[in-house]
Amino acid sequence: LCFSLRGLYQKWSQSKRKLSAVNLQCIMQQLGVWLLVGPVVIFHGPSLLVSVKLITVRGILLALINGLAFTSYNLASTYLLTRITVVRHAALNCIRRIFAIVATSVIFQ
């Protein structure tokens, strides 16, 4: 549901503001960060200070790789959404999820 609503909001923002895919993705990422930071600080504020000691070089490297993969996927998805309809984008997303489930099932038997 959230992915579909995100797609509709992106399509609406794209038509309303005439933004490029990169600018639209930047706005969506900023919105996501602001929606996440508030509840995290409220519910997990004191425990965040304890977990700072657990940060390692390997963890930072994995976080950077994950962030790069996440950003590139979302940029490609946003670019594709500017070219096709929301319904077609949702159908392609379902096919992508099925492929991801089957591929991980085969790889991690």
mmCIF file of C-alpha atoms in Angstrom:
data_model
loop_
_atom_site.group_PDB
_atom_site.id
_atom_site.type_symbol
_atom_site.label_atom_id
_atom_site.label_comp_id
_atom_site.label_asym_id
_atom_site.label_seq_id
_atom_site.Cartn_x
_atom_site.Cartn_y
_atom_site.Cartn_z
ATOM 1 C CA LEU A 1 0.000 0.000 0.000
ATOM 2 C CA CYS A 2 2.788 2.429 0.912
ATOM 3 C CA PHE A 3 4.599 1.789 -2.384
ATOM 4 C CA SER A 4 1.412 2.479 -4.329
ATOM 5 C CA LEU A 5 0.750 5.660 -2.384
ATOM 6 C CA ARG A 6 4.356 6.737 -2.933
ATOM 7 C CA GLY A 7 3.938 6.168 -6.660
ATOM 8 C CA LEU A 8 0.739 8.193 -6.754
ATOM 9 C CA TYR A 9 2.338 11.011 -4.739
ATOM 10 C CA GLN A 10 5.374 11.018 -7.034
ATOM 11 C CA LYS A 11 3.183 11.141 -10.127
ATOM 12 C CA TRP A 12 1.112 13.969 -8.615
ATOM 13 C CA SER A 13 4.244 15.908 -7.595
ATOM 14 C CA GLN A 14 5.785 15.354 -11.017
ATOM 15 C CA SER A 15 2.782 16.829 -12.808
ATOM 16 C CA LYS A 16 2.276 19.650 -10.312
ATOM 17 C CA ARG A 17 5.859 20.870 -9.876
ATOM 18 C CA LYS A 18 7.530 19.789 -13.154
ATOM 19 C CA LEU A 19 10.548 18.271 -11.374
ATOM 20 C CA SER A 20 13.209 16.032 -12.842
ATOM 21 C CA ALA A 21 13.452 12.442 -11.611
ATOM 22 C CA VAL A 22 16.548 13.238 -9.528
ATOM 23 C CA ASN A 23 14.957 16.261 -7.816
ATOM 24 C CA LEU A 24 11.759 14.341 -7.159
ATOM 25 C CA GLN A 25 13.723 11.441 -5.666
ATOM 26 C CA CYS A 26 15.670 13.856 -3.452
ATOM 27 C CA ILE A 27 12.412 15.328 -2.134
ATOM 28 C CA MET A 28 10.993 11.849 -1.489
ATOM 29 C CA GLN A 29 14.134 10.786 0.406
ATOM 30 C CA GLN A 30 14.024 13.936 2.543
ATOM 31 C CA LEU A 31 10.349 13.323 3.310
ATOM 32 C CA GLY A 32 11.150 9.741 4.304
ATOM 33 C CA VAL A 33 13.969 10.828 6.608
ATOM 34 C CA TRP A 34 11.781 13.372 8.369
ATOM 35 C CA LEU A 35 8.970 10.837 8.805
ATOM 36 C CA LEU A 36 11.464 8.352 10.293
ATOM 37 C CA VAL A 37 13.591 10.578 12.547
ATOM 38 C CA GLY A 38 10.763 11.771 14.795
ATOM 39 C CA PRO A 39 9.474 8.379 15.973
ATOM 40 C CA VAL A 40 13.001 6.960 16.244
ATOM 41 C CA VAL A 41 14.144 9.753 18.547
ATOM 42 C CA ILE A 42 10.935 9.595 20.596
ATOM 43 C CA PHE A 43 10.882 5.819 21.082
ATOM 44 C CA HIS A 44 14.591 4.929 20.958
ATOM 45 C CA GLY A 45 16.430 8.119 21.926
ATOM 46 C CA PRO A 46 18.427 6.903 24.951
ATOM 47 C CA SER A 47 19.283 3.527 23.407
ATOM 48 C CA LEU A 48 20.780 5.262 20.343
ATOM 49 C CA LEU A 49 23.633 6.568 22.479
ATOM 50 C CA VAL A 50 24.487 3.038 23.624
ATOM 51 C CA SER A 51 24.470 1.625 20.077
ATOM 52 C CA VAL A 52 27.021 4.213 18.861
ATOM 53 C CA LYS A 53 29.721 2.018 20.458
ATOM 54 C CA LEU A 54 28.717 -0.873 18.167
ATOM 55 C CA ILE A 55 29.630 0.925 14.917
ATOM 56 C CA THR A 56 32.456 -0.807 13.005
ATOM 57 C CA VAL A 57 34.213 -0.206 9.695
ATOM 58 C CA ARG A 58 32.494 -3.251 8.202
ATOM 59 C CA GLY A 59 29.103 -1.935 9.340
ATOM 60 C CA ILE A 60 29.776 1.469 7.792
ATOM 61 C CA LEU A 61 30.892 -0.148 4.521
ATOM 62 C CA LEU A 62 27.782 -2.344 4.394
ATOM 63 C CA ALA A 63 25.581 0.685 5.141
ATOM 64 C CA LEU A 64 27.209 2.642 2.298
ATOM 65 C CA ILE A 65 26.756 -0.236 -0.169
ATOM 66 C CA ASN A 66 23.134 -0.667 0.947
ATOM 67 C CA GLY A 67 22.499 3.071 0.604
ATOM 68 C CA LEU A 68 23.996 3.113 -2.880
ATOM 69 C CA ALA A 69 21.879 0.141 -3.980
ATOM 70 C CA PHE A 70 18.736 1.657 -2.438
ATOM 71 C CA THR A 71 19.329 5.033 -4.078
ATOM 72 C CA SER A 72 20.072 3.579 -7.504
ATOM 73 C CA TYR A 73 16.974 1.361 -7.366
ATOM 74 C CA ASN A 74 14.748 4.276 -6.342
ATOM 75 C CA LEU A 75 16.211 6.577 -9.002
ATOM 76 C CA ALA A 76 15.546 3.940 -11.659
ATOM 77 C CA SER A 77 12.032 3.427 -10.300
ATOM 78 C CA THR A 78 11.321 7.161 -10.282
ATOM 79 C CA TYR A 79 12.654 7.566 -13.817
ATOM 80 C CA LEU A 80 10.511 4.661 -14.983
ATOM 81 C CA LEU A 81 7.462 6.144 -13.250
ATOM 82 C CA THR A 82 7.877 9.359 -15.256
ATOM 83 C CA ARG A 83 7.704 7.312 -18.475
ATOM 84 C CA ILE A 84 4.772 4.961 -17.771
ATOM 85 C CA THR A 85 1.431 5.018 -15.961
ATOM 86 C CA VAL A 86 1.057 4.321 -12.256
ATOM 87 C CA VAL A 87 -0.895 1.103 -12.918
ATOM 88 C CA ARG A 88 1.784 -0.274 -15.238
ATOM 89 C CA HIS A 89 4.460 0.707 -12.698
ATOM 90 C CA ALA A 90 2.573 -1.160 -9.943
ATOM 91 C CA ALA A 91 2.288 -4.249 -12.154
ATOM 92 C CA LEU A 92 6.017 -4.166 -12.901
ATOM 93 C CA ASN A 93 6.703 -3.804 -9.181
ATOM 94 C CA CYS A 94 4.673 -6.969 -8.494
ATOM 95 C CA ILE A 95 6.643 -8.856 -11.142
ATOM 96 C CA ARG A 96 9.888 -7.570 -9.602
ATOM 97 C CA ARG A 97 8.841 -8.825 -6.171
ATOM 98 C CA ILE A 98 7.982 -12.265 -7.545
ATOM 99 C CA PHE A 99 11.357 -12.422 -9.289
ATOM 100 C CA ALA A 100 13.148 -11.378 -6.080
ATOM 101 C CA ILE A 101 11.348 -14.056 -4.049
ATOM 102 C CA VAL A 102 12.079 -16.800 -6.578
ATOM 103 C CA ALA A 103 15.722 -15.740 -7.016
ATOM 104 C CA THR A 104 16.398 -15.621 -3.277
ATOM 105 C CA SER A 105 14.649 -18.977 -2.820
ATOM 106 C CA VAL A 106 16.925 -20.548 -5.421
ATOM 107 C CA ILE A 107 20.104 -18.892 -4.111
ATOM 108 C CA PHE A 108 19.474 -19.530 -0.406
ATOM 109 C CA GLN A 109 17.933 -23.024 -0.647
#
